[in-house]
Tab-separated table of C-alpha atoms in Angstrom:
chain	number	residue	atom	x	y	z
N	1	MET	CA	-0.061	0.050	-0.028
N	2	LYS	CA	2.790	2.309	0.869
N	3	LYS	CA	4.438	1.331	-2.509
N	4	LEU	CA	1.339	2.021	-4.337
N	5	LEU	CA	0.841	5.478	-2.525
N	6	THR	CA	4.564	6.342	-3.400
N	7	LEU	CA	4.045	5.599	-7.012
N	8	SER	CA	0.873	7.533	-7.051
N	9	ILE	CA	2.499	10.508	-5.807
N	10	SER	CA	5.708	10.239	-8.301
N	11	LEU	CA	3.047	9.840	-11.051
N	12	ALA	CA	1.265	13.116	-10.021
N	13	LEU	CA	4.485	14.899	-9.926
N	14	VAL	CA	5.773	13.766	-13.227
N	15	VAL	CA	2.116	14.834	-14.690
N	16	ALA	CA	2.385	18.376	-12.934
N	17	ALA	CA	5.782	18.605	-14.112
N	18	PHE	CA	4.685	17.908	-17.595
N	19	ALA	CA	1.563	20.191	-17.370
N	20	ALA	CA	3.924	23.104	-16.366
N	21	ASP	CA	6.291	22.334	-19.067
N	22	THR	CA	3.275	22.547	-21.767
N	23	ALA	CA	2.609	26.153	-20.864
N	24	GLU	CA	6.246	27.385	-21.287
N	25	VAL	CA	8.243	28.568	-24.193
N	26	PRO	CA	12.021	28.237	-23.253
N	27	TYR	CA	14.396	30.920	-23.614
N	28	PRO	CA	16.156	30.792	-27.004
N	29	THR	CA	19.596	30.387	-25.963
N	30	ASN	CA	22.382	31.396	-28.682
N	31	TYR	CA	19.828	32.686	-30.898
N	32	ARG	CA	22.255	35.745	-31.803
N	33	SER	CA	24.259	32.847	-33.726
N	34	TRP	CA	21.231	31.663	-35.573
N	35	THR	CA	20.391	32.778	-39.372
N	36	HIS	CA	19.239	36.610	-39.613
N	37	VAL	CA	16.031	36.239	-41.742
N	38	LYS	CA	14.960	39.775	-42.237
N	39	SER	CA	14.546	43.119	-40.514
N	40	MET	CA	12.027	46.218	-40.165
N	41	VAL	CA	11.741	49.525	-38.495
N	42	ILE	CA	8.411	50.373	-37.099
N	43	GLN	CA	8.118	53.953	-36.519
N	44	PRO	CA	5.570	56.248	-34.611
N	45	GLY	CA	2.205	56.484	-36.137
N	46	HIS	CA	2.350	53.016	-37.117
N	47	ALA	CA	-0.454	50.769	-35.855
N	48	LEU	CA	1.640	48.555	-34.183
N	49	HIS	CA	4.000	51.064	-32.867
N	50	ALA	CA	3.091	50.800	-29.351
N	51	SER	CA	3.674	47.100	-29.222
N	52	PHE	CA	6.643	46.684	-31.817
N	53	GLY	CA	7.700	50.310	-31.971
N	54	GLY	CA	11.637	50.301	-33.047
N	55	ILE	CA	13.809	47.928	-35.272
N	56	HIS	CA	13.190	44.402	-35.219
N	57	HIS	CA	15.359	41.416	-36.592
N	58	LEU	CA	14.079	37.943	-36.905
N	59	TYR	CA	16.354	35.083	-36.635
N	60	ALA	CA	15.626	31.252	-37.272
N	61	ASN	CA	17.267	28.081	-35.769
N	62	ASP	CA	18.111	25.377	-38.596
N	63	LEU	CA	14.620	23.659	-38.463
N	64	ALA	CA	12.996	27.222	-38.745
N	65	LEU	CA	15.080	27.882	-41.762
N	66	GLN	CA	13.696	24.401	-43.311
N	67	GLY	CA	10.205	25.665	-42.296
N	68	TYR	CA	10.709	29.131	-44.257
N	69	ARG	CA	11.803	27.125	-47.385
N	70	ALA	CA	9.183	24.601	-47.085
N	71	GLY	CA	6.029	26.754	-46.244
N	72	SER	CA	5.399	24.719	-43.032
N	73	PHE	CA	7.619	24.315	-39.866
N	74	PRO	CA	8.776	21.077	-38.262
N	75	ASP	CA	8.492	20.513	-34.518
N	76	GLY	CA	11.798	22.242	-32.893
N	77	ALA	CA	11.515	25.218	-35.271
N	78	VAL	CA	12.048	28.449	-33.425
N	79	ILE	CA	11.632	32.054	-34.540
N	80	VAL	CA	13.027	34.975	-32.781
N	81	PHE	CA	11.654	38.670	-33.090
N	82	ASP	CA	14.502	40.580	-31.456
N	83	LEU	CA	13.120	43.924	-31.072
N	84	LEU	CA	15.289	47.122	-30.283
N	85	GLU	CA	14.725	50.879	-29.543
N	86	ALA	CA	15.592	52.560	-32.953
N	87	PRO	CA	16.788	56.204	-32.156
N	88	ALA	CA	16.946	58.410	-35.198
N	89	ARG	CA	19.490	61.158	-35.336
N	90	ASP	CA	21.182	63.155	-38.011
N	91	HIS	CA	19.562	61.265	-40.688
N	92	ALA	CA	20.499	57.987	-39.457
N	93	ILE	CA	18.737	55.228	-37.367
N	94	THR	CA	20.826	53.009	-35.219
N	95	GLU	CA	20.206	50.384	-32.748
N	96	GLY	CA	19.223	51.246	-28.951
N	97	PRO	CA	18.615	48.886	-26.040
N	98	ARG	CA	16.792	45.680	-26.438
N	99	LYS	CA	12.840	46.021	-25.701
N	100	VAL	CA	11.844	42.409	-26.066
N	101	VAL	CA	12.848	38.922	-27.364
N	102	GLY	CA	10.026	37.436	-28.810
N	103	VAL	CA	9.630	33.761	-29.427
N	104	MET	CA	7.594	31.421	-31.664
N	105	HIS	CA	8.565	27.641	-30.864
N	106	ARG	CA	6.995	25.045	-32.810
N	107	ASP	CA	5.358	22.032	-31.029
N	108	ALA	CA	2.379	20.779	-32.644
N	109	THR	CA	1.322	18.785	-29.532
N	110	ARG	CA	2.206	20.990	-26.785
N	111	PHE	CA	0.819	24.401	-28.573
N	112	ALA	CA	-2.238	22.780	-30.203
N	113	ALA	CA	-4.405	25.304	-28.919
N	114	THR	CA	-2.398	28.248	-30.833
N	115	GLY	CA	-1.933	26.811	-34.328
N	116	GLY	CA	1.079	24.488	-33.003
N	117	TRP	CA	3.211	27.376	-31.928
N	118	GLY	CA	4.176	28.603	-28.416
N	119	PHE	CA	4.472	32.117	-27.966
N	120	GLU	CA	6.403	34.323	-25.713
N	121	GLY	CA	8.089	37.460	-25.148
N	122	PHE	CA	11.293	37.998	-22.706
N	123	ALA	CA	11.348	41.525	-21.556
N	124	GLY	CA	14.664	43.370	-22.464
N	125	ASP	CA	17.762	41.489	-21.853
N	126	SER	CA	16.289	39.357	-19.190
N	127	ARG	CA	15.897	35.366	-20.107
N	128	THR	CA	13.672	34.902	-17.289
N	129	GLN	CA	11.082	37.889	-17.319
N	130	ARG	CA	8.084	36.795	-19.357
N	131	ALA	CA	5.896	39.328	-20.982
N	132	VAL	CA	3.246	37.074	-22.570
N	133	GLY	CA	2.921	34.034	-20.365
N	134	ALA	CA	-0.495	32.795	-20.251
N	135	ASN	CA	-1.769	35.518	-22.467
N	136	ALA	CA	-0.452	34.112	-25.785
N	137	ALA	CA	-3.886	33.442	-27.352
N	138	ALA	CA	-4.804	36.944	-27.027
N	139	ALA	CA	-1.685	38.868	-27.170
N	140	CYS	CA	-0.086	36.804	-30.356
N	141	PHE	CA	-2.100	34.414	-31.918
N	142	ALA	CA	-5.190	36.350	-32.350
N	143	CYS	CA	-3.138	38.274	-35.042
N	144	HIS	CA	-1.025	35.439	-36.450
N	145	GLN	CA	-4.198	33.196	-36.994
N	146	SER	CA	-4.723	35.311	-39.850
N	147	HIS	CA	-1.599	33.811	-41.687
N	148	ARG	CA	-2.913	30.257	-41.059
N	149	GLY	CA	-2.091	29.607	-45.115
N	150	ARG	CA	1.500	30.229	-44.020
N	151	ASP	CA	1.728	28.287	-41.033
N	152	TYR	CA	0.938	31.355	-39.052
N	153	VAL	CA	4.325	33.167	-39.904
N	154	PHE	CA	4.325	36.612	-41.265
N	155	SER	CA	8.035	36.827	-42.196
N	156	SER	CA	9.735	35.496	-45.187
N	157	TYR	CA	13.325	34.571	-45.592
N	158	ARG	CA	15.068	37.276	-47.451
N	159	PRO	CA	18.023	35.767	-49.494
S	1	MET	CA	68.548	24.989	-71.655
S	2	LYS	CA	64.899	23.696	-72.976
S	3	LYS	CA	64.427	22.302	-69.312
S	4	LEU	CA	65.463	25.660	-67.969
S	5	LEU	CA	63.239	27.770	-70.242
S	6	THR	CA	60.030	25.236	-69.294
S	7	LEU	CA	61.200	26.000	-65.602
S	8	SER	CA	61.292	30.003	-66.107
S	9	ILE	CA	57.771	29.905	-68.044
S	10	SER	CA	56.426	27.797	-65.346
S	11	LEU	CA	57.741	30.035	-62.564
S	12	ALA	CA	56.460	33.199	-64.399
S	13	LEU	CA	53.004	31.768	-64.684
S	14	VAL	CA	52.866	30.901	-61.076
S	15	VAL	CA	54.118	34.454	-59.881
S	16	ALA	CA	51.590	35.994	-62.349
S	17	ALA	CA	48.849	33.943	-60.858
S	18	PHE	CA	50.008	34.885	-57.410
S	19	ALA	CA	50.143	38.466	-58.476
S	20	ALA	CA	46.483	38.391	-59.875
S	21	ASP	CA	45.332	36.321	-56.753
S	22	THR	CA	46.444	39.435	-54.435
S	23	ALA	CA	44.512	41.808	-55.969
S	24	GLU	CA	40.988	40.173	-55.618
S	25	VAL	CA	38.798	39.441	-52.618
S	26	PRO	CA	36.640	36.558	-53.339
S	27	TYR	CA	32.837	36.622	-53.372
S	28	PRO	CA	31.828	35.868	-49.664
S	29	THR	CA	29.633	32.623	-50.519
S	30	ASN	CA	27.222	31.646	-47.956
S	31	TYR	CA	27.659	34.847	-45.622
S	32	ARG	CA	23.829	34.971	-45.199
S	33	SER	CA	24.229	32.133	-42.848
S	34	TRP	CA	27.046	33.912	-40.860
S	35	THR	CA	26.356	35.825	-37.519
S	36	HIS	CA	24.474	38.977	-37.692
S	37	VAL	CA	26.713	41.822	-36.119
S	38	LYS	CA	24.567	44.820	-36.358
S	39	SER	CA	22.385	47.031	-38.562
S	40	MET	CA	21.702	50.635	-39.356
S	41	VAL	CA	19.331	52.862	-41.713
S	42	ILE	CA	21.113	55.879	-43.320
S	43	GLN	CA	18.524	58.376	-44.671
S	44	PRO	CA	18.651	61.219	-47.247
S	45	GLY	CA	20.387	63.978	-45.857
S	46	HIS	CA	23.184	61.798	-44.365
S	47	ALA	CA	26.788	62.516	-45.602
S	48	LEU	CA	27.004	58.992	-46.430
S	49	HIS	CA	23.807	58.983	-48.111
S	50	ALA	CA	25.199	58.896	-51.970
S	51	SER	CA	27.189	55.745	-51.285
S	52	PHE	CA	25.376	53.998	-48.182
S	53	GLY	CA	21.902	55.038	-48.204
S	54	GLY	CA	19.453	52.502	-47.363
S	55	ILE	CA	19.806	49.812	-44.706
S	56	HIS	CA	22.605	47.860	-44.039
S	57	HIS	CA	23.401	44.669	-42.110
S	58	LEU	CA	26.895	43.434	-41.032
S	59	TYR	CA	27.613	39.684	-41.107
S	60	ALA	CA	30.707	38.244	-39.566
S	61	ASN	CA	32.508	34.550	-40.355
S	62	ASP	CA	33.574	32.880	-37.219
S	63	LEU	CA	37.261	34.446	-37.394
S	64	ALA	CA	35.685	37.994	-37.712
S	65	LEU	CA	33.728	37.213	-34.772
S	66	GLN	CA	36.979	36.214	-32.787
S	67	GLY	CA	38.084	39.335	-34.156
S	68	TYR	CA	35.172	41.474	-32.750
S	69	ARG	CA	35.628	39.849	-29.305
S	70	ALA	CA	39.657	40.211	-29.254
S	71	GLY	CA	39.754	43.638	-30.790
S	72	SER	CA	42.002	42.523	-33.613
S	73	PHE	CA	41.406	40.374	-36.612
S	74	PRO	CA	43.055	37.280	-37.776
S	75	ASP	CA	43.726	36.258	-41.202
S	76	GLY	CA	40.888	34.742	-42.756
S	77	ALA	CA	38.295	36.960	-40.758
S	78	VAL	CA	35.715	38.246	-43.353
S	79	ILE	CA	33.043	41.110	-42.592
S	80	VAL	CA	30.162	41.632	-45.022
S	81	PHE	CA	28.335	44.747	-45.288
S	82	ASP	CA	25.035	43.866	-47.114
S	83	LEU	CA	23.170	47.071	-48.323
S	84	LEU	CA	19.658	47.148	-49.504
S	85	GLU	CA	17.142	49.676	-50.431
S	86	ALA	CA	15.173	51.013	-47.520
S	87	PRO	CA	11.879	52.223	-48.819
S	88	ALA	CA	9.876	54.208	-46.230
S	89	ARG	CA	5.942	54.024	-46.180
S	90	ASP	CA	3.031	54.296	-43.541
S	91	HIS	CA	5.365	54.811	-40.657
S	92	ALA	CA	7.511	51.578	-41.590
S	93	ILE	CA	11.030	51.003	-43.225
S	94	THR	CA	11.190	47.781	-45.030
S	95	GLU	CA	13.947	45.966	-46.934
S	96	GLY	CA	14.063	46.584	-50.704
S	97	PRO	CA	16.443	45.276	-53.507
S	98	ARG	CA	19.990	44.613	-52.453
S	99	LYS	CA	22.548	47.549	-53.775
S	100	VAL	CA	25.733	46.074	-52.882
S	101	VAL	CA	27.584	43.285	-50.823
S	102	GLY	CA	30.695	44.924	-49.135
S	103	VAL	CA	33.517	43.020	-48.149
S	104	MET	CA	36.407	43.506	-45.775
S	105	HIS	CA	38.503	40.403	-46.153
S	106	ARG	CA	41.637	39.841	-43.861
S	107	ASP	CA	44.942	38.945	-45.239
S	108	ALA	CA	47.766	40.601	-43.612
S	109	THR	CA	50.102	39.803	-46.424
S	110	ARG	CA	48.353	40.049	-49.496
S	111	PHE	CA	46.519	43.432	-48.514
S	112	ALA	CA	49.344	44.943	-46.551
S	113	ALA	CA	48.978	48.083	-48.469
S	114	THR	CA	45.487	48.647	-46.986
S	115	GLY	CA	45.866	47.699	-43.117
S	116	GLY	CA	45.925	44.084	-44.004
S	117	TRP	CA	42.313	43.995	-45.253
S	118	GLY	CA	41.002	43.753	-48.625
S	119	PHE	CA	37.913	45.888	-49.575
S	120	GLU	CA	35.461	44.808	-52.368
S	121	GLY	CA	31.845	45.681	-53.393
S	122	PHE	CA	29.622	43.240	-55.298
S	123	ALA	CA	27.084	45.176	-57.083
S	124	GLY	CA	23.479	44.249	-56.218
S	125	ASP	CA	22.814	40.544	-56.122
S	126	SER	CA	25.876	39.893	-58.768
S	127	ARG	CA	28.888	37.588	-57.339
S	128	THR	CA	31.107	38.908	-59.974
S	129	GLN	CA	30.348	42.338	-60.719
S	130	ARG	CA	32.992	44.299	-59.051
S	131	ALA	CA	32.187	47.899	-57.579
S	132	VAL	CA	35.484	48.673	-56.213
S	133	GLY	CA	38.265	46.719	-57.783
S	134	ALA	CA	41.621	48.504	-57.817
S	135	ASN	CA	40.252	51.656	-55.991
S	136	ALA	CA	40.055	50.195	-52.490
S	137	ALA	CA	42.694	52.520	-51.108
S	138	ALA	CA	40.753	55.530	-51.881
S	139	ALA	CA	37.106	54.188	-52.147
S	140	CYS	CA	37.524	52.225	-48.943
S	141	PHE	CA	40.574	52.577	-46.812
S	142	ALA	CA	41.017	56.379	-46.910
S	143	CYS	CA	37.980	56.493	-44.360
S	144	HIS	CA	38.780	53.126	-42.532
S	145	GLN	CA	42.169	53.977	-41.676
S	146	SER	CA	40.865	56.562	-39.291
S	147	HIS	CA	39.979	53.376	-37.165
S	148	ARG	CA	43.254	52.049	-37.099
S	149	GLY	CA	43.106	51.347	-33.241
S	150	ARG	CA	40.165	49.093	-33.852
S	151	ASP	CA	41.864	47.247	-36.628
S	152	TYR	CA	40.172	49.457	-39.383
S	153	VAL	CA	36.695	48.373	-38.298
S	154	PHE	CA	33.960	50.815	-37.729
S	155	SER	CA	31.287	48.364	-36.333
S	156	SER	CA	31.196	46.650	-32.930
S	157	TYR	CA	29.323	43.371	-32.307
S	158	ARG	CA	25.714	43.740	-30.723
S	159	PRO	CA	25.154	41.103	-28.086
């Protein structure tokens, strides 16, 4: 009986760990060495300026690169949206401090509710401060679902 | 005597091939998969707009990355300056067609006359149309030599 109880508790812990895991997109360690996909500057007056004002760069890991080429993304594909301040001075726009590291992490099972993608944002240079958390459906997928035909991805790889 | 003549001709050919080689910076094949160093937008009104107007991205091969970290660059280090048109519309700046692929190629021996760096520009998407050629000293090194203390490199790696 004691053995059965121990087993039940162990199983419960495993299930709890797995449930917690399904909700979390990991920080994309080393993404700065991934392939640069494309960039864009969003300026004051743009409809998305409040959320995405600044200069952003998209980076793709190897599986995400395959996805850009194929038009659909395999599990394990990760796309990073690296958003920086973009101060304009003397007819030049440079890169300022990081605002957020946005992440799309492909796992068709764990993130089935949001098109097979987990969405997260890491504030500034933090690897732990989550800006999206449980709000992915409203904060991210609400817009991305308009791109269902492109596997929910807005960007295209610039050769 | 015939043998000596053959040897002389062979040597002459080798020397000629080497001399031609010293003048040419190779096209940086596969640079789009290298590490993205940083980016900047140069707008109308900027002093460098005629040459460098648009959005540019810097890419570094592994040896150049070591150089950014160390402050001096080993032979074989290559830095690419990828310049694209940057059309501005509806409060956003996007990436347009490629204007030029600028290259700094480190070889302290072959390019001793220009700080140990070979400079070249490949026009648009061409891998063969050279925009700098024999004018590297005037067209490139004249400005870069102001950064002798940084091994003639203007950019810094953005973490």
